[in-house]
Coordinates of C-alpha atoms in Angstrom, one line a residue:
M1 CA 0.0 0.2 -0.2
S2 CA 2.9 2.9 0.3
S3 CA 2.9 4.9 -2.3
S4 CA 6.9 4.1 -3.0
D5 CA 5.6 0.6 -4.7
S6 CA 5.8 -0.3 -8.2
I7 CA 2.8 0.2 -9.9
T8 CA 3.1 -2.3 -12.7
Q9 CA 0.7 -4.2 -14.9
E10 CA 1.3 -6.7 -13.3
S11 CA -0.2 -5.8 -10.5
I12 CA -3.4 -6.6 -11.6
P13 CA -5.0 -10.1 -12.5
P14 CA -4.9 -10.9 -16.2
T15 CA -8.0 -12.5 -16.6
L16 CA -11.6 -11.0 -16.3
E17 CA -12.4 -13.9 -14.9
Q18 CA -9.7 -13.7 -12.0
R19 CA -10.7 -9.9 -11.4
A20 CA -14.1 -10.7 -11.6
G21 CA -13.9 -13.5 -8.5
L22 CA -12.1 -11.2 -6.9
R23 CA -14.7 -8.3 -7.0
G24 CA -17.3 -11.2 -5.7
V25 CA -15.3 -12.4 -2.9
I26 CA -14.3 -8.7 -1.5
A27 CA -18.7 -7.5 -1.6
E28 CA -19.1 -10.8 0.2
Y29 CA -16.6 -9.4 2.8
V30 CA -17.6 -5.9 3.3
A31 CA -20.9 -6.9 3.5
A32 CA -20.8 -9.7 5.9
R33 CA -18.3 -6.8 8.2
R34 CA -20.6 -3.7 7.4
L35 CA -17.8 -2.3 6.5
A36 CA -18.4 1.5 6.6
A37 CA -16.7 4.4 4.6
P38 CA -14.3 6.7 4.7
L39 CA -11.6 3.6 5.4
D40 CA -8.0 4.6 5.6
I41 CA -4.7 3.1 4.5
D42 CA -3.9 1.0 7.6
E43 CA -7.2 -0.6 7.1
L44 CA -7.2 -1.3 3.7
A45 CA -4.1 -2.8 3.8
G46 CA -5.8 -5.1 6.7
H47 CA -8.8 -5.8 4.8
C48 CA -6.5 -6.1 1.0
A49 CA -4.7 -8.5 2.3
A50 CA -7.9 -10.8 3.8
V51 CA -9.6 -10.5 1.0
L52 CA -6.9 -12.1 -1.1
A53 CA -6.3 -14.6 0.9
A54 CA -9.7 -15.7 0.9
A55 CA -9.7 -15.9 -2.5
G56 CA -6.1 -17.5 -3.2
M57 CA -5.1 -14.7 -4.6
D58 CA -0.6 -13.2 -4.8
R59 CA -0.1 -10.0 -2.5
K60 CA 1.1 -8.5 -5.5
Y61 CA -3.0 -7.5 -6.5
L62 CA -2.4 -5.3 -3.0
N63 CA -3.1 -2.7 -4.8
Y64 CA -5.6 -3.5 -6.9
A65 CA -7.6 -5.3 -3.9
A66 CA -7.4 -2.0 -2.0
V67 CA -9.4 0.2 -5.1
L68 CA -12.0 -2.6 -5.0
V69 CA -12.4 -2.7 -1.2
N70 CA -12.4 1.2 -1.2
N71 CA -15.3 0.7 -4.1
A72 CA -17.5 -1.5 -2.5
V73 CA -17.4 0.6 1.3
W74 CA -18.6 3.8 -1.1
R75 CA -21.3 1.9 -3.9
D76 CA -24.3 2.7 -1.5
S77 CA -22.9 6.1 -0.8
V78 CA -22.3 7.2 -5.0
A79 CA -26.0 5.1 -6.0
A80 CA -27.7 7.0 -4.0
V81 CA -26.6 10.3 -5.2
P82 CA -28.3 12.2 -8.3
F83 CA -26.8 11.1 -11.9
D84 CA -26.6 15.4 -12.9
R85 CA -24.9 16.0 -9.1
R86 CA -21.6 13.0 -10.1
L87 CA -19.0 13.3 -11.9
L88 CA -16.9 11.0 -14.5
L89 CA -13.7 11.7 -15.1
L90 CA -11.3 9.5 -17.6
P91 CA -8.4 9.7 -18.5
R92 CA -6.8 10.8 -22.2
C93 CA -4.9 7.5 -22.1
L94 CA -8.1 5.3 -23.9
R95 CA -8.0 7.4 -27.0
N96 CA -7.0 6.1 -29.8
A97 CA -3.9 8.3 -30.2
A98 CA -3.2 7.4 -33.9
V99 CA -7.6 8.8 -35.4
C100 CA -7.5 11.3 -32.2
Q101 CA -8.5 14.6 -33.4
A102 CA -9.6 16.3 -30.7
E103 CA -8.4 19.6 -29.5
M104 CA -7.0 20.4 -25.2
D105 CA -9.0 23.2 -24.0
E106 CA -8.4 23.8 -19.5
F107 CA -10.9 21.3 -18.4
G108 CA -9.3 18.6 -20.7
L109 CA -9.7 16.6 -24.1
N110 CA -12.8 17.2 -26.1
C111 CA -14.4 14.6 -27.5
T112 CA -15.8 14.4 -30.7
S113 CA -17.9 10.9 -30.4
C114 CA -16.1 10.1 -33.3
G115 CA -16.3 6.4 -32.7
G116 CA -12.2 5.9 -32.5
C117 CA -12.3 5.2 -29.1
I118 CA -14.5 3.8 -26.1
I119 CA -14.4 7.6 -24.3
G120 CA -17.4 8.4 -26.9
Q121 CA -19.4 6.0 -25.9
L122 CA -18.7 6.3 -22.3
R123 CA -19.3 9.9 -22.5
Q124 CA -22.4 10.1 -24.0
E125 CA -24.2 6.9 -22.1
A126 CA -22.9 9.1 -19.0
M127 CA -24.1 12.9 -20.3
E128 CA -27.8 11.1 -21.6
L129 CA -28.0 9.9 -17.8
G130 CA -26.8 14.2 -16.3
Y131 CA -23.5 13.5 -15.2
V132 CA -20.6 16.0 -15.7
V133 CA -17.9 14.8 -17.4
L134 CA -13.9 15.6 -18.1
V135 CA -11.5 13.8 -20.2
A136 CA -8.4 15.0 -18.7
E137 CA -5.8 14.0 -15.2
G138 CA -5.0 15.9 -12.1
T139 CA -7.0 16.9 -9.4
P140 CA -6.7 20.5 -9.4
V141 CA -10.3 21.3 -11.9
V142 CA -12.2 17.8 -10.3
M143 CA -11.6 19.9 -6.5
S144 CA -12.5 23.1 -7.8
L145 CA -15.9 20.9 -9.0
V146 CA -15.9 19.6 -5.6
A147 CA -15.6 22.6 -3.9
S148 CA -18.7 24.6 -6.1
G149 CA -21.1 22.4 -4.1
K150 CA -22.2 20.5 -7.3
I151 CA -20.5 17.5 -7.6
E152 CA -21.6 14.9 -5.1
A153 CA -19.9 12.1 -6.2
I154 CA -17.2 10.9 -8.5
I155 CA -16.8 7.9 -10.8
G156 CA -12.9 7.8 -11.6
V157 CA -11.1 5.9 -14.1
S158 CA -7.1 5.7 -14.4
C159 CA -3.8 3.8 -13.4
L160 CA -3.5 2.7 -10.2
A161 CA 0.0 4.3 -9.2
T162 CA -2.4 7.7 -10.1
L163 CA -5.3 5.9 -7.6
E164 CA -3.3 5.6 -5.0
R165 CA -1.9 9.5 -5.0
I166 CA -4.9 11.2 -5.4
F167 CA -6.6 8.8 -3.0
P168 CA -6.0 10.6 0.6
V169 CA -7.0 14.2 -1.7
I170 CA -10.2 12.7 -2.5
V171 CA -10.7 10.9 1.4
A172 CA -9.4 14.4 2.6
A173 CA -12.6 16.6 0.9
S174 CA -15.1 13.7 1.9
V175 CA -16.3 12.9 -1.4
P176 CA -17.9 9.6 -2.0
G177 CA -16.3 7.7 -4.9
I178 CA -15.7 4.1 -7.9
A179 CA -12.4 4.1 -9.3
I180 CA -12.1 1.6 -12.1
P181 CA -8.1 1.1 -12.6
L182 CA -7.0 0.6 -16.6
L183 CA -5.4 -2.1 -17.1
R184 CA -2.1 -1.0 -19.0
D185 CA 0.0 0.8 -17.2
G186 CA 1.4 3.9 -19.8
C187 CA 0.4 7.1 -21.5
V188 CA -1.4 6.3 -24.5
N189 CA -4.0 3.6 -26.1
T190 CA -4.6 2.1 -22.4
S191 CA -7.6 -0.4 -22.3
V192 CA -10.0 -1.4 -18.9
D193 CA -13.3 -3.1 -18.3
I194 CA -15.9 -1.4 -20.4
D195 CA -18.8 -3.3 -18.6
W196 CA -17.5 -2.4 -14.6
I197 CA -17.2 0.9 -16.4
M198 CA -21.2 1.0 -17.1
D199 CA -22.9 -0.7 -14.1
A200 CA -20.8 1.9 -11.3
I201 CA -22.7 4.8 -14.2
R202 CA -25.6 3.4 -14.3
A203 CA -25.9 2.5 -10.3
T204 CA -28.3 3.5 -8.6
G205 CA -30.8 2.8 -5.8
G206 CA -28.0 2.5 -2.7
E207 CA -29.1 3.8 1.0
S208 CA -26.3 7.1 1.8
A209 CA -25.1 7.1 4.6
G210 CA -25.3 10.5 4.9
W211 CA -21.6 12.0 4.3
L212 CA -21.6 15.4 4.1
S213 CA -20.1 18.2 1.5
M214 CA -17.1 19.8 4.2
E215 CA -16.7 22.3 1.5
S216 CA -20.7 23.3 0.7
M217 CA -21.1 23.4 4.3
R218 CA -18.6 25.2 5.1
R219 CA -19.7 28.0 2.0
Q220 CA -23.1 28.3 4.3
A221 CA -21.5 29.2 6.9
D222 CA -19.8 31.8 5.9
D223 CA -22.5 33.2 3.7
L224 CA -24.5 33.4 6.8
F225 CA -22.4 36.1 7.8
S226 CA -22.0 38.1 4.9
P227 CA -24.0 41.3 5.5
E228 CA -27.2 39.9 3.2
G229 CA -26.7 36.9 5.6
L230 CA -27.2 39.0 8.5
A231 CA -30.0 41.0 7.4
D232 CA -31.9 38.5 6.8
I233 CA -31.8 36.4 10.4
L234 CA -31.0 39.3 12.3
G235 CA -33.1 42.0 10.9
A236 CA -31.3 45.1 9.7
P237 CA -29.4 47.0 11.9
A238 CA -32.0 49.4 13.6
N239 CA -29.0 52.0 15.2
E240 CA -25.1 52.8 15.3
T241 CA -25.1 49.7 18.0
E242 CA -26.9 46.8 15.7
R243 CA -24.8 48.0 12.8
I244 CA -21.0 48.0 14.9
A245 CA -22.8 44.5 16.3
H246 CA -23.9 43.0 12.8
D247 CA -19.7 44.7 11.5
W248 CA -18.2 42.6 14.4
L249 CA -20.2 39.4 13.4
A250 CA -19.2 39.9 9.8
L251 CA -15.5 40.1 10.2
S252 CA -13.6 37.1 9.2
G253 CA -12.5 34.3 11.2
K254 CA -12.8 30.9 10.7
R255 CA -16.2 29.8 11.9
W256 CA -16.1 26.7 13.4
R257 CA -19.2 26.7 15.9
P258 CA -21.5 27.8 13.4
F259 CA -20.0 25.3 11.2
L260 CA -20.3 22.9 13.6
A261 CA -23.8 23.6 14.6
M262 CA -24.4 23.2 11.2
C263 CA -22.6 19.7 10.7
A264 CA -23.9 18.4 14.3
Y265 CA -27.6 18.7 12.8
H266 CA -26.9 17.7 8.9
A267 CA -25.0 14.6 10.3
C268 CA -28.1 13.3 12.8
N269 CA -30.4 13.9 10.2
A270 CA -28.7 11.5 8.2
G271 CA -27.3 14.5 5.5
E272 CA -31.3 15.1 4.5
H273 CA -31.2 18.7 2.9
A274 CA -33.5 20.5 5.6
A275 CA -36.8 21.9 4.4
N276 CA -37.5 25.4 4.6
G277 CA -38.4 25.9 8.2
D278 CA -35.5 23.8 9.3
A279 CA -33.0 25.2 7.2
R280 CA -33.9 28.9 9.3
N281 CA -33.9 27.5 12.9
I282 CA -30.1 25.9 11.7
N283 CA -28.3 29.3 10.8
K284 CA -30.5 31.5 14.0
I285 CA -28.3 28.8 16.1
A286 CA -25.4 28.5 14.2
L287 CA -25.4 32.6 13.9
A288 CA -26.4 32.3 17.8
V289 CA -23.5 30.2 18.3
E290 CA -21.3 32.8 16.8
C291 CA -22.8 36.0 18.6
F292 CA -22.6 34.4 21.8
H293 CA -18.1 33.7 20.4
K294 CA -17.7 37.8 19.1
A295 CA -19.3 38.4 22.6
S296 CA -16.8 37.1 24.7
L297 CA -13.7 37.6 22.5
V298 CA -15.0 41.8 23.4
H299 CA -14.8 41.2 26.1
D300 CA -11.9 39.2 26.7
D301 CA -10.0 41.6 24.7
I302 CA -10.7 44.3 27.0
E303 CA -10.0 41.9 30.0
D304 CA -6.4 41.3 28.6
N305 CA -5.7 44.5 27.1
D306 CA -4.9 43.4 23.9
S307 CA -5.3 46.5 20.4
L308 CA -5.2 43.7 17.4
R309 CA -8.2 41.1 16.9
Y310 CA -8.2 40.3 12.7
G311 CA -5.4 42.4 11.8
Q312 CA -7.3 45.3 13.1
K313 CA -8.2 47.4 16.6
T314 CA -10.4 45.7 18.9
L315 CA -13.9 47.2 19.4
H316 CA -12.8 49.4 22.3
E317 CA -9.8 50.2 20.6
Q318 CA -11.7 51.7 17.9
Y319 CA -15.0 53.3 19.9
G320 CA -14.1 53.3 23.3
L321 CA -14.3 50.8 26.2
P322 CA -18.3 51.6 26.8
V323 CA -19.3 51.4 23.6
A324 CA -18.0 47.7 23.1
L325 CA -19.0 46.2 26.5
N326 CA -22.1 47.7 25.3
V327 CA -21.9 46.2 21.9
G328 CA -20.6 42.9 23.5
D329 CA -23.3 42.8 25.7
L330 CA -26.2 43.5 22.9
L331 CA -24.2 40.0 20.9
L332 CA -25.8 38.1 24.2
G333 CA -29.0 39.4 23.9
E334 CA -29.2 38.7 20.2
G335 CA -27.6 34.9 21.3
Y336 CA -30.2 34.4 23.2
R337 CA -33.1 36.0 21.2
M338 CA -32.1 33.9 17.7
I339 CA -33.0 30.6 20.2
A340 CA -35.7 32.4 21.6
E341 CA -37.3 33.2 17.7
C342 CA -36.6 28.9 16.4
D343 CA -40.1 27.2 15.5
V344 CA -39.2 24.3 17.5
P345 CA -41.3 22.6 20.7
P346 CA -41.0 24.5 24.0
A347 CA -39.2 21.7 25.9
C348 CA -37.1 21.1 22.3
K349 CA -36.5 25.7 22.8
E350 CA -35.8 24.8 26.9
R351 CA -33.6 22.0 26.3
M352 CA -31.5 24.6 23.9
L353 CA -31.7 27.8 26.0
A354 CA -30.5 25.3 29.5
A355 CA -27.5 24.3 26.7
A356 CA -26.5 27.9 26.1
V357 CA -26.4 29.1 29.7
A358 CA -24.8 27.0 30.9
G359 CA -21.8 27.5 28.1
H360 CA -22.2 31.0 29.0
R361 CA -21.9 30.2 33.1
C362 CA -18.5 27.6 32.6
L363 CA -17.0 30.5 30.2
C364 CA -17.7 33.4 32.6
A365 CA -16.3 30.9 35.2
G366 CA -13.2 30.1 33.5
Q367 CA -12.4 33.6 32.6
G368 CA -13.1 34.5 36.5
D369 CA -10.4 32.4 37.9
E370 CA -8.1 33.4 35.1
L371 CA -9.0 36.9 35.5
L372 CA -8.5 36.7 39.4
W373 CA -5.4 34.4 39.4
M374 CA -3.0 37.1 37.2
R375 CA -4.4 39.3 40.4
N376 CA -2.7 37.2 42.1
P377 CA -0.7 34.6 41.0
K378 CA 0.8 31.9 42.5
P379 CA 1.2 27.8 41.4
L380 CA -1.1 26.0 38.8
T381 CA -1.2 22.7 40.2
V382 CA -3.8 19.8 38.0

């Protein structure tokens, strides 16, 4: 499984019967153990050794088996994604170089479906179903599509060396995918199991594991703190104090708290798209969490006598202590208002308010311990 392993044609079982047999063994193995994606490299290595032993096949097929195991654990998630949210990625080396007249652009090969190779057939099949199809090597354009939120699953065809290289990238991006290895190495006139690609392209009816697009969720959290997003949820600023509070909320930051709040909701609801009412409630809770956080920063900067935050003057340096304290207090009130305005059952709202109160009190107690210690420093004990 090491990226330094030599990847050659010998790394793939030579006959279709052997390859199909190994796929069958792996499908049964994954189902029996109820393996769930994502699997890391070490997990894959262990499972691959086991399936090769069960199939009575040589360990030289370890990398090939890793691709098949990974495909098996992701198949249902890919099959649950609508066709128009999937990407089919084909390599240029599948073309017949002797007759291909297609031109290249920044997105890859512009196939003309001349019939000189299998690319045209695969491309037409996928596009008729609604796929986005790219005939290109490399990951930048693929990851940009994933980051756009338009692509939720990838079916990719490539050599084993490339599949092994991009595996960590795809896993890190939280993208379900199926990979079909080329049967022959080289950068020209390669070959592949066509039926396997067709089967993957047409896969439907899987049960989604609720896998979330982190990039899409991150954008949703960021959009919430645009001037328009804040005005939509909080209302337009009615006075100068509210304007300062909105500006403070909109300042750059990692926004981990609202992001994680959104992720927690979707994870608990199996990744289902929120209804309109739920979406607004989620936004209010995410905003409430950030209101509490940004209020704590205003007060913390005052207590620590900090002059810079986010690369610019802190609020009390800009407006003075009284105004900064008042804005911080307003943000606390806004956080509680967001929770109070959520359209949820009273018992649920009560639990949310209780959680916010507990967090607020714990924050103040911890900050108080630090401030009091600074007045009378003494050795710390565990």
